[in-house]
Coordinates of C-alpha atoms in Angstrom, one line a residue:
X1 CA 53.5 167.4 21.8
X2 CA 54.2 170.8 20.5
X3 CA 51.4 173.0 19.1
X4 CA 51.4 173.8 15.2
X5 CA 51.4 177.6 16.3
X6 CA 54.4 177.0 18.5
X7 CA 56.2 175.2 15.7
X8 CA 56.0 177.5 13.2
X9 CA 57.1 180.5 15.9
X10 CA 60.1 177.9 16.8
X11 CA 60.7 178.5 12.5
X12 CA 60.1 181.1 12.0
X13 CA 62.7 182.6 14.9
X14 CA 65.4 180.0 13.4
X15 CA 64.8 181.2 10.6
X16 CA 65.2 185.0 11.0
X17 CA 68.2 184.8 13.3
X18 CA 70.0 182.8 10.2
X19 CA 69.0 185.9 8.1
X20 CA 70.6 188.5 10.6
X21 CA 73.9 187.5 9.9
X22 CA 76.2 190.2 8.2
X23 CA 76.1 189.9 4.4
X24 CA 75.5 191.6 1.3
X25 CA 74.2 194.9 1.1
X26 CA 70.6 195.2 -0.8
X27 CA 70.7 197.2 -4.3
X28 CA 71.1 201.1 -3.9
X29 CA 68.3 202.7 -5.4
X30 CA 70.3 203.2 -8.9
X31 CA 70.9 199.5 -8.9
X32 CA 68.2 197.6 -11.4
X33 CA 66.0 194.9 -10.1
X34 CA 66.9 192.1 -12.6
X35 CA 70.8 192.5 -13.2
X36 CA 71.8 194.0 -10.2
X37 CA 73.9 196.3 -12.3
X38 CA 73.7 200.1 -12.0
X39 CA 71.1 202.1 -13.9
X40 CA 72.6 205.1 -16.1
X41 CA 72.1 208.3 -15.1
X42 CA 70.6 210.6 -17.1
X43 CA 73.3 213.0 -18.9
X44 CA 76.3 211.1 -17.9
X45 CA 78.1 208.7 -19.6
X46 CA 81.4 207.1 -20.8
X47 CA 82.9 208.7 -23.8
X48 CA 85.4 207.3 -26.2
X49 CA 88.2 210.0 -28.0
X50 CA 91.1 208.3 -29.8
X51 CA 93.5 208.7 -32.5
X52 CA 96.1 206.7 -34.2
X53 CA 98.4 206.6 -30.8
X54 CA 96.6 207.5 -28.0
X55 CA 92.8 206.6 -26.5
X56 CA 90.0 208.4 -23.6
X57 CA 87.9 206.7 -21.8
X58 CA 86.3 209.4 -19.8
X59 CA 82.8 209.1 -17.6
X60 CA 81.0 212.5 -16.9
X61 CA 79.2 215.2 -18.6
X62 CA 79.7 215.4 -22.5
X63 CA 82.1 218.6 -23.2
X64 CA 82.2 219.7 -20.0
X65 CA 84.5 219.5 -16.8
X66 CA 82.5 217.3 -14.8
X67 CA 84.6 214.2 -15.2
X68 CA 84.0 211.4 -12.4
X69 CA 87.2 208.9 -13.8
X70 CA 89.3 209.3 -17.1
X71 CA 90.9 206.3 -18.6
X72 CA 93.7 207.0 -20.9
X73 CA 96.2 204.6 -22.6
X74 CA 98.8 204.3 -25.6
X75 CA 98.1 201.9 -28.2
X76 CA 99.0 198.4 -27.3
X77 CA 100.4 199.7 -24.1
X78 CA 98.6 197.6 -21.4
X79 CA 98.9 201.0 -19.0
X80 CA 96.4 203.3 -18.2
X81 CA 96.9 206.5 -16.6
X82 CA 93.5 207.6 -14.1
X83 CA 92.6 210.7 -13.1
X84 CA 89.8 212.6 -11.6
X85 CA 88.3 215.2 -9.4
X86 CA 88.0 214.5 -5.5
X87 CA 86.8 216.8 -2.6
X88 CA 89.5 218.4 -0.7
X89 CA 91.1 216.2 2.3
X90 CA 90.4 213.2 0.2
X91 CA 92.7 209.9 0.6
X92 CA 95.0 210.3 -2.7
X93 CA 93.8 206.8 -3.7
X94 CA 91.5 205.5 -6.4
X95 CA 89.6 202.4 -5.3
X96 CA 87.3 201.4 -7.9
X97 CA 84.8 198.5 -8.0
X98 CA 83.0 196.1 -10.7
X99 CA 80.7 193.3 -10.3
X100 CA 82.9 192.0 -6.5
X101 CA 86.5 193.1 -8.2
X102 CA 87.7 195.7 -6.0
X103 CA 91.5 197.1 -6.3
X104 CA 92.8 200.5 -4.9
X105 CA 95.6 202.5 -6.5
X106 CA 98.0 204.8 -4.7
X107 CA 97.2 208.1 -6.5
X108 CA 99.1 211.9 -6.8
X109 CA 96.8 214.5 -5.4
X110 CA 97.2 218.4 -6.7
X111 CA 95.0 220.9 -6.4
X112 CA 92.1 221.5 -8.9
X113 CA 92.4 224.2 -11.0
X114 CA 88.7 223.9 -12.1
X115 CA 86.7 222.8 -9.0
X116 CA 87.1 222.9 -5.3
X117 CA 89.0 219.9 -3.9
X118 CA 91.9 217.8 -5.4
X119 CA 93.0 216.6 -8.7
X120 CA 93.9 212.6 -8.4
X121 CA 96.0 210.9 -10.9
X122 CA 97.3 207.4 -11.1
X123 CA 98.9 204.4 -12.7
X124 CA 96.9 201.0 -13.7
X125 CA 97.6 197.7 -15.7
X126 CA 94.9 197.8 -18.1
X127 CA 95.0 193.9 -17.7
X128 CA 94.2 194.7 -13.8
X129 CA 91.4 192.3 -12.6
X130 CA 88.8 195.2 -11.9
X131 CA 89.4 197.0 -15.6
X132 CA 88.9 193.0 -17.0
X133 CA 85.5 192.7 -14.9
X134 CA 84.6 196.2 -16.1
X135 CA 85.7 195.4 -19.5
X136 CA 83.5 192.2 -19.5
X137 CA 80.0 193.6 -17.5
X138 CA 80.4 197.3 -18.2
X139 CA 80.0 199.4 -15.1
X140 CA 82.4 200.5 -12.4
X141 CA 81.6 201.8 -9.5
X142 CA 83.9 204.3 -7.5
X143 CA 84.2 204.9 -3.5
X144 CA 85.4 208.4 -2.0
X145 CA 84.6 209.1 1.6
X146 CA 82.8 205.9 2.1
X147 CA 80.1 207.1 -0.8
X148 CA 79.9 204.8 -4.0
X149 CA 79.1 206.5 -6.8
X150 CA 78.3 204.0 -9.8
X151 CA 79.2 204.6 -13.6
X152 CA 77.1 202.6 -16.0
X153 CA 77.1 203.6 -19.6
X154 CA 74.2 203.8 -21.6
X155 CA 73.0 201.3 -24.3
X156 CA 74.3 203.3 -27.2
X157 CA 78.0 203.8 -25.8
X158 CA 78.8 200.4 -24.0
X159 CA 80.3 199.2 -26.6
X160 CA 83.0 202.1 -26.2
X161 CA 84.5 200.3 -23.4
X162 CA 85.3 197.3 -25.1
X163 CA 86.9 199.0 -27.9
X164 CA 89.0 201.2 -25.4
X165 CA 90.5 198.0 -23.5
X166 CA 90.9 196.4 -27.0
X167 CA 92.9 199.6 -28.4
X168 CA 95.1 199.9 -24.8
X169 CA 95.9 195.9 -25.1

């Protein structure tokens, strides 16, 4: 008969090996403990400009020329044209994550004329699985260089994402 003290040890071994297989990574430190979402960060956030024909959904620094991603559509279109900043010798792709939806699109890289690096721009579907899942939970997350960088809004402008998807159709 087996001793209570090797028993457990025989369990608890079982049981670690069954937790070393690959999986999930934890939550990054700007993930929140409950949702698993991102936290905002302080001074950024997604900003809403639109008019009778056209719409911006742009995530950076208010009035300024820090912009991480730029949404922008024509009314009822169901397009959206990306752009944004990259470091030079980055791959001339956008691939863009939200809540498991991940999708990557072939972008056009040009030289920044405002920061060191390149200037990416793209074509979406507005109706693309990862802008539905961002539509619908409200954060995106973006990878350059093997580095995610996640873009949460904060409380007051969330709803500016909705209305941007509703006005691009």
């Amino acid at each position: 008969m087996r001793s209570p003290t090797i028993l457990v040890l025989t369990v608890l071994a079982a049981t670690l090996s069954a937790c070393a297989t690959a999986g999930p990574t934890a939550p990054s430190a700007t993930d929140t403990a409950f949702s698993g979402s991102p936290a905002p960060v302080e001074n950024y956030d997604w900003f809403f400009h639109g008019d009778e024909t056209s719409a911006r959904l742009a995530y950076g620094l208010e009035e300024s020329d820090d912009l991480r991603l730029g949404l922008d559509c024509d009314r009822g279109s169901g397009r959206l044209a990306l752009s944004g900043n990259a470091p030079a010798g980055a791959m001339a792709e956008f691939q863009i994550e939200s809540g498991g939806e991940t999708e990557r699109f072939a972008a056009k890289a040009e030289p920044s004329e405002l920061h060191d690096g390149v200037f990416l721009t793209a074509e979406a579907r507005a109706d693309a699985p990862v802008f539905q899942r961002f539509r619908r939970i409200g954060w995106l997350a973006m990878w350059q260089d093997g580095e995610r960088q996640a873009y949460a809004p904060h409380p007051a402008s969330a709803p500016n994402i909705d209305r941007f998807f509703a006005f691009c159709g």
